[in-house]
mmCIF file of C-alpha atoms in Angstrom:
data_model
loop_
_atom_site.group_PDB
_atom_site.id
_atom_site.type_symbol
_atom_site.label_atom_id
_atom_site.label_comp_id
_atom_site.label_asym_id
_atom_site.label_seq_id
_atom_site.Cartn_x
_atom_site.Cartn_y
_atom_site.Cartn_z
ATOM 1 C CA MET A 1 102.190 107.227 101.619
ATOM 2 C CA GLY A 2 104.729 104.652 102.727
ATOM 3 C CA ASN A 3 107.928 103.760 100.877
ATOM 4 C CA ILE A 4 108.293 99.981 101.267
ATOM 5 C CA LEU A 5 110.677 97.343 99.911
ATOM 6 C CA VAL A 6 109.303 93.823 99.337
ATOM 7 C CA ILE A 7 111.739 90.912 98.993
ATOM 8 C CA GLY A 8 110.816 87.305 98.238
ATOM 9 C CA ASP A 9 109.629 84.578 95.907
ATOM 10 C CA SER A 10 106.885 85.340 93.403
ATOM 11 C CA CYS A 11 104.689 83.276 91.087
ATOM 12 C CA THR A 12 101.819 83.569 88.651
ATOM 13 C CA ASP A 13 98.459 82.648 90.190
ATOM 14 C CA ILE A 14 96.094 81.172 87.598
ATOM 15 C CA PHE A 15 92.431 80.397 88.239
ATOM 16 C CA ILE A 16 90.596 78.327 85.637
ATOM 17 C CA TYR A 17 86.834 78.362 86.161
ATOM 18 C CA GLY A 18 84.549 75.816 84.533
ATOM 19 C CA ASP A 19 81.596 73.435 84.647
ATOM 20 C CA ILE A 20 81.369 69.864 85.907
ATOM 21 C CA ASP A 21 78.312 67.892 84.879
ATOM 22 C CA ARG A 22 79.491 64.284 84.805
ATOM 23 C CA VAL A 23 82.036 61.784 86.083
ATOM 24 C CA SER A 24 84.613 60.300 83.743
ATOM 25 C CA PRO A 25 83.816 56.751 82.522
ATOM 26 C CA GLU A 26 87.556 55.917 82.658
ATOM 27 C CA ALA A 27 88.065 56.760 86.344
ATOM 28 C CA PRO A 28 86.046 58.128 89.295
ATOM 29 C CA VAL A 29 87.030 61.755 88.620
ATOM 30 C CA PRO A 30 84.974 64.759 87.473
ATOM 31 C CA VAL A 31 85.112 65.905 83.846
ATOM 32 C CA PHE A 32 86.090 69.571 83.993
ATOM 33 C CA LYS A 33 85.077 71.920 81.169
ATOM 34 C CA PRO A 34 87.115 75.162 81.295
ATOM 35 C CA GLN A 35 85.203 78.370 80.566
ATOM 36 C CA HIS A 36 87.438 81.265 81.586
ATOM 37 C CA ARG A 37 90.680 81.987 83.428
ATOM 38 C CA THR A 38 92.299 84.783 85.396
ATOM 39 C CA GLU A 39 95.991 85.453 86.029
ATOM 40 C CA ASN A 40 97.840 87.699 88.454
ATOM 41 C CA GLY A 41 101.183 88.000 90.201
ATOM 42 C CA GLY A 42 101.256 85.929 93.377
ATOM 43 C CA MET A 43 103.226 85.468 96.605
ATOM 44 C CA SER A 44 105.545 88.502 97.070
ATOM 45 C CA LYS A 45 103.968 90.205 94.042
ATOM 46 C CA ASN A 46 100.569 89.856 95.692
ATOM 47 C CA VAL A 47 101.965 91.546 98.810
ATOM 48 C CA MET A 48 103.192 94.360 96.544
ATOM 49 C CA LYS A 49 99.802 94.718 94.831
ATOM 50 C CA ASN A 50 97.991 94.939 98.153
ATOM 51 C CA LEU A 51 100.405 97.577 99.422
ATOM 52 C CA GLU A 52 99.935 99.615 96.255
ATOM 53 C CA SER A 53 96.170 99.377 96.593
ATOM 54 C CA LEU A 54 96.574 100.818 100.102
ATOM 55 C CA GLY A 55 98.436 103.812 98.689
ATOM 56 C CA CYS A 56 102.031 102.756 99.398
ATOM 57 C CA THR A 57 104.997 103.249 97.092
ATOM 58 C CA VAL A 58 106.633 99.855 96.628
ATOM 59 C CA GLU A 59 109.831 98.434 95.195
ATOM 60 C CA ILE A 60 110.313 94.686 94.853
ATOM 61 C CA VAL A 61 113.278 92.326 94.656
ATOM 62 C CA THR A 62 112.084 88.984 93.358
ATOM 63 C CA ASN A 63 112.522 86.188 90.820
ATOM 64 C CA GLU A 64 111.038 86.047 87.346
ATOM 65 C CA ASN A 65 107.611 84.423 87.376
ATOM 66 C CA ASP A 66 108.575 80.899 86.292
ATOM 67 C CA ILE A 67 106.478 79.400 89.107
ATOM 68 C CA LYS A 68 102.822 78.841 88.199
ATOM 69 C CA LYS A 69 100.017 77.852 90.565
ATOM 70 C CA MET A 70 97.009 76.712 88.549
ATOM 71 C CA ARG A 71 93.728 76.196 90.365
ATOM 72 C CA TYR A 72 90.763 74.522 88.630
ATOM 73 C CA VAL A 73 87.544 75.782 90.184
ATOM 74 C CA HIS A 74 83.901 74.741 89.702
ATOM 75 C CA LYS A 75 82.361 78.115 88.854
ATOM 76 C CA ASP A 76 78.931 77.550 90.418
ATOM 77 C CA SER A 77 80.070 76.271 93.825
ATOM 78 C CA ASN A 78 83.478 78.009 93.814
ATOM 79 C CA GLN A 79 84.914 74.654 94.906
ATOM 80 C CA MET A 80 88.509 73.989 93.882
ATOM 81 C CA VAL A 81 88.771 70.537 92.309
ATOM 82 C CA LEU A 82 92.465 70.490 91.417
ATOM 83 C CA ARG A 83 95.631 72.533 91.881
ATOM 84 C CA VAL A 84 98.638 72.078 89.612
ATOM 85 C CA ASP A 85 101.977 73.724 90.479
ATOM 86 C CA GLU A 86 104.501 74.115 87.655
ATOM 87 C CA HIS A 87 108.219 74.767 88.173
ATOM 88 C CA ASP A 88 107.815 74.959 91.955
ATOM 89 C CA TYR A 89 111.206 76.533 92.653
ATOM 90 C CA CYS A 90 113.119 79.623 91.597
ATOM 91 C CA ARG A 91 116.576 81.131 91.358
ATOM 92 C CA LYS A 92 118.388 82.458 94.411
ATOM 93 C CA ILE A 93 118.739 86.169 95.147
ATOM 94 C CA ASP A 94 122.050 87.363 93.702
ATOM 95 C CA ASP A 95 124.909 89.422 95.149
ATOM 96 C CA THR A 96 123.936 92.540 93.187
ATOM 97 C CA GLU A 97 120.451 92.487 94.707
ATOM 98 C CA LEU A 98 121.824 91.915 98.199
ATOM 99 C CA LYS A 99 124.231 94.834 97.752
ATOM 100 C CA TYR A 100 121.332 97.071 96.680
ATOM 101 C CA ILE A 101 119.419 96.047 99.800
ATOM 102 C CA LYS A 102 122.452 96.752 102.017
ATOM 103 C CA ASP A 103 123.112 100.147 100.414
ATOM 104 C CA TRP A 104 119.524 101.373 100.240
ATOM 105 C CA GLY A 105 117.577 99.345 102.811
ATOM 106 C CA ASP A 106 117.552 102.122 105.382
ATOM 107 C CA SER A 107 115.926 104.514 102.903
ATOM 108 C CA PHE A 108 112.671 102.520 103.117
ATOM 109 C CA GLU A 109 110.150 102.982 105.910
ATOM 110 C CA ALA A 110 109.750 99.216 106.103
ATOM 111 C CA VAL A 111 111.180 96.101 104.488
ATOM 112 C CA ILE A 112 108.950 93.054 103.986
ATOM 113 C CA ILE A 113 110.405 89.585 103.516
ATOM 114 C CA SER A 114 107.750 87.388 101.892
ATOM 115 C CA ASP A 115 109.470 83.999 102.019
ATOM 116 C CA TYR A 116 107.504 81.174 100.432
ATOM 117 C CA CYS A 117 110.545 78.878 100.628
ATOM 118 C CA LYS A 118 110.854 78.365 96.861
ATOM 119 C CA GLY A 119 114.610 78.997 96.860
ATOM 120 C CA PHE A 120 114.905 82.778 96.497
ATOM 121 C CA LEU A 121 116.046 83.407 100.089
ATOM 122 C CA SER A 122 118.192 81.363 102.451
ATOM 123 C CA GLU A 123 118.290 81.781 106.219
ATOM 124 C CA GLU A 124 121.642 83.556 105.804
ATOM 125 C CA ASP A 125 120.125 85.970 103.269
ATOM 126 C CA ILE A 126 117.293 86.867 105.630
ATOM 127 C CA LYS A 127 119.707 87.364 108.529
ATOM 128 C CA PHE A 128 121.813 89.641 106.289
ATOM 129 C CA ILE A 129 118.766 91.704 105.296
ATOM 130 C CA CYS A 130 117.662 92.084 108.929
ATOM 131 C CA ALA A 131 121.166 93.238 109.892
ATOM 132 C CA ASN A 132 121.228 95.920 107.204
ATOM 133 C CA CYS A 133 117.664 97.274 107.279
ATOM 134 C CA GLU A 134 115.302 98.845 109.783
ATOM 135 C CA ASN A 135 111.681 97.796 110.377
ATOM 136 C CA VAL A 136 111.915 94.331 108.812
ATOM 137 C CA PHE A 137 108.720 92.270 108.741
ATOM 138 C CA ILE A 138 109.085 88.551 107.972
ATOM 139 C CA ASP A 139 106.436 86.159 106.669
ATOM 140 C CA THR A 140 108.144 82.790 106.224
ATOM 141 C CA LYS A 141 107.487 79.097 105.664
ATOM 142 C CA LYS A 142 110.880 78.199 107.161
ATOM 143 C CA LEU A 143 111.360 76.803 110.652
ATOM 144 C CA LEU A 144 112.312 79.733 112.834
ATOM 145 C CA GLY A 145 115.737 80.160 114.391
ATOM 146 C CA GLU A 146 118.464 82.583 115.393
ATOM 147 C CA TRP A 147 118.541 83.912 111.812
ATOM 148 C CA ALA A 148 115.120 85.583 112.316
ATOM 149 C CA LEU A 149 115.861 87.442 115.547
ATOM 150 C CA GLY A 150 116.809 90.667 113.745
ATOM 151 C CA ALA A 151 113.274 91.161 112.432
ATOM 152 C CA LYS A 152 110.918 93.732 113.923
ATOM 153 C CA PHE A 153 107.940 91.367 113.618
ATOM 154 C CA ILE A 154 107.395 87.841 112.294
ATOM 155 C CA LYS A 155 104.039 86.765 110.897
ATOM 156 C CA ILE A 156 103.196 83.056 110.576
ATOM 157 C CA ASN A 157 99.919 81.141 110.298
ATOM 158 C CA GLY A 158 98.486 78.504 112.600
ATOM 159 C CA VAL A 159 99.947 75.540 110.708
ATOM 160 C CA GLU A 160 103.392 77.141 110.671
ATOM 161 C CA HIS A 161 103.062 77.888 114.391
ATOM 162 C CA GLN A 162 102.448 74.201 115.092
ATOM 163 C CA LYS A 163 105.555 73.247 113.114
ATOM 164 C CA ASN A 164 107.579 75.709 115.218
ATOM 165 C CA TYR A 165 105.950 74.717 118.510
ATOM 166 C CA GLU A 166 109.063 73.110 120.039
ATOM 167 C CA ILE A 167 111.453 75.716 118.601
ATOM 168 C CA ILE A 168 109.812 78.937 119.800
ATOM 169 C CA PRO A 169 110.473 78.412 123.564
ATOM 170 C CA ASN A 170 114.219 78.317 122.790
ATOM 171 C CA TYR A 171 114.066 81.968 121.694
ATOM 172 C CA PRO A 172 112.222 84.113 124.287
ATOM 173 C CA GLU A 173 112.846 87.145 122.039
ATOM 174 C CA PHE A 174 110.158 85.829 119.685
ATOM 175 C CA LYS A 175 107.446 86.689 122.231
ATOM 176 C CA GLU A 176 107.695 90.378 121.300
ATOM 177 C CA LYS A 177 107.900 89.680 117.568
ATOM 178 C CA LEU A 178 105.584 86.787 116.725
ATOM 179 C CA ILE A 179 102.141 87.366 115.195
ATOM 180 C CA VAL A 180 100.137 84.191 114.536
ATOM 181 C CA THR A 181 97.137 84.312 112.194
ATOM 182 C CA LYS A 182 94.515 81.616 112.693
ATOM 183 C CA GLY A 183 91.884 82.303 110.029
ATOM 184 C CA LYS A 184 88.366 82.673 111.383
ATOM 185 C CA MET A 185 89.752 82.177 114.908
ATOM 186 C CA GLY A 186 91.509 85.540 114.654
ATOM 187 C CA CYS A 187 95.103 86.391 115.484
ATOM 188 C CA ILE A 188 97.401 85.968 118.493
ATOM 189 C CA TYR A 189 100.081 88.424 119.583
ATOM 190 C CA LYS A 190 101.788 88.277 123.015
ATOM 191 C CA ASP A 191 99.082 85.889 124.332
ATOM 192 C CA THR A 192 96.323 88.316 123.333
ATOM 193 C CA ILE A 193 93.652 87.000 120.966
ATOM 194 C CA PHE A 194 92.404 89.467 118.378
ATOM 195 C CA SER A 195 89.027 88.213 117.232
ATOM 196 C CA VAL A 196 87.895 88.695 113.657
ATOM 197 C CA GLU A 197 84.517 89.459 112.114
ATOM 198 C CA GLU A 198 82.781 86.366 110.750
ATOM 199 C CA VAL A 199 82.048 86.801 107.042
ATOM 200 C CA PRO A 200 81.000 84.520 104.149
ATOM 201 C CA VAL A 201 84.262 83.162 102.737
ATOM 202 C CA LYS A 202 84.664 82.586 98.999
ATOM 203 C CA ASP A 203 88.438 82.138 98.745
ATOM 204 C CA VAL A 204 91.298 82.328 101.252
ATOM 205 C CA SER A 205 94.030 82.246 98.582
ATOM 206 C CA GLY A 206 96.424 85.141 99.198
ATOM 207 C CA ALA A 207 94.717 86.209 102.431
ATOM 208 C CA GLY A 208 98.010 86.044 104.320
ATOM 209 C CA ASP A 209 99.589 88.422 101.806
ATOM 210 C CA THR A 210 96.771 90.903 102.353
ATOM 211 C CA PHE A 211 97.146 90.641 106.137
ATOM 212 C CA LEU A 212 100.866 91.341 105.850
ATOM 213 C CA ALA A 213 100.320 94.341 103.578
ATOM 214 C CA GLY A 214 97.653 95.796 105.855
ATOM 215 C CA LEU A 215 99.804 95.227 108.932
ATOM 216 C CA VAL A 216 102.848 97.022 107.532
ATOM 217 C CA SER A 217 100.995 99.887 105.839
ATOM 218 C CA GLU A 218 99.240 100.743 109.097
ATOM 219 C CA TYR A 219 102.336 100.264 111.276
ATOM 220 C CA ILE A 220 104.433 102.793 109.365
ATOM 221 C CA LYS A 221 101.618 105.314 109.909
ATOM 222 C CA SER A 222 100.743 104.636 113.546
ATOM 223 C CA ASN A 223 103.732 102.771 115.032
ATOM 224 C CA ASP A 224 101.065 100.816 116.953
ATOM 225 C CA ILE A 225 101.214 97.060 116.375
ATOM 226 C CA GLU A 226 97.843 96.282 117.958
ATOM 227 C CA LYS A 227 96.097 98.887 115.815
ATOM 228 C CA SER A 228 97.988 97.477 112.813
ATOM 229 C CA ILE A 229 96.818 93.932 113.551
ATOM 230 C CA LYS A 230 93.195 95.076 113.707
ATOM 231 C CA PHE A 231 93.536 96.954 110.420
ATOM 232 C CA ALA A 232 95.185 93.927 108.792
ATOM 233 C CA GLN A 233 92.248 91.783 109.894
ATOM 234 C CA GLU A 234 89.781 94.266 108.405
ATOM 235 C CA CYS A 235 91.649 94.065 105.099
ATOM 236 C CA THR A 236 91.677 90.273 105.152
ATOM 237 C CA THR A 237 87.952 89.933 105.864
ATOM 238 C CA LYS A 238 87.296 91.925 102.697
ATOM 239 C CA VAL A 239 89.471 89.875 100.324
ATOM 240 C CA VAL A 240 88.258 86.451 101.490
ATOM 241 C CA GLN A 241 84.774 87.460 100.318
ATOM 242 C CA LYS A 242 86.094 87.721 96.731
ATOM 243 C CA HIS A 243 86.926 85.050 94.160
ATOM 244 C CA GLY A 244 90.554 84.130 93.493
ATOM 245 C CA VAL A 245 93.616 85.960 94.779
ATOM 246 C CA SER A 246 92.332 89.488 95.356
ATOM 247 C CA THR A 247 93.654 92.794 96.606
ATOM 248 C CA ILE A 248 92.113 94.984 99.247
#
């Protein structure tokens, strides 16, 4: 089900779980005692994993996993006490990869651009991809502009929406494309609020990737964006009840 191309930055997500039972005598910080760790592919690779778990066939164009996001978590409370990002940038997509996308982009039922703004994709690259592929879904940290108008849909979160608040009115075309996720407050599309089930949240890391995967996997089946939004929300409410970056 579903032949999808994912393009974007990727990283390695690392969760280090441990105990804290005292404060350091040298400084007012907790003394963290690591006990175990988990690792998985993050960012665009997390989108890919979620799609695969939903039964889709996926190809990915991404960087090598030089980027590392390390989260130190108190295992009993599940409270993150520190995050350390290593090598927080990556190489740019190359001409060979862009040519592959141009030549074969239309053979995919959907193309997902998972742009975490780590250097893999420029605005010009995204515009090029949109011009050469059908059914392009964008999830980006960049400020929106003319370069994004070729996308079928654009998914951003509430914080990103605030950053784009003065830009969006300049492009009325975005009204038909823009999907804004707002966590427990649900999702907004074309001034309609899609409420979400309230659940006990353990970790929101990677929840946006799961939403994106659920949205696209359902859309290529139903061609119904409202139904796809509701399915994406169902997927997200499941993963936020798990520890770490999880798949549906």
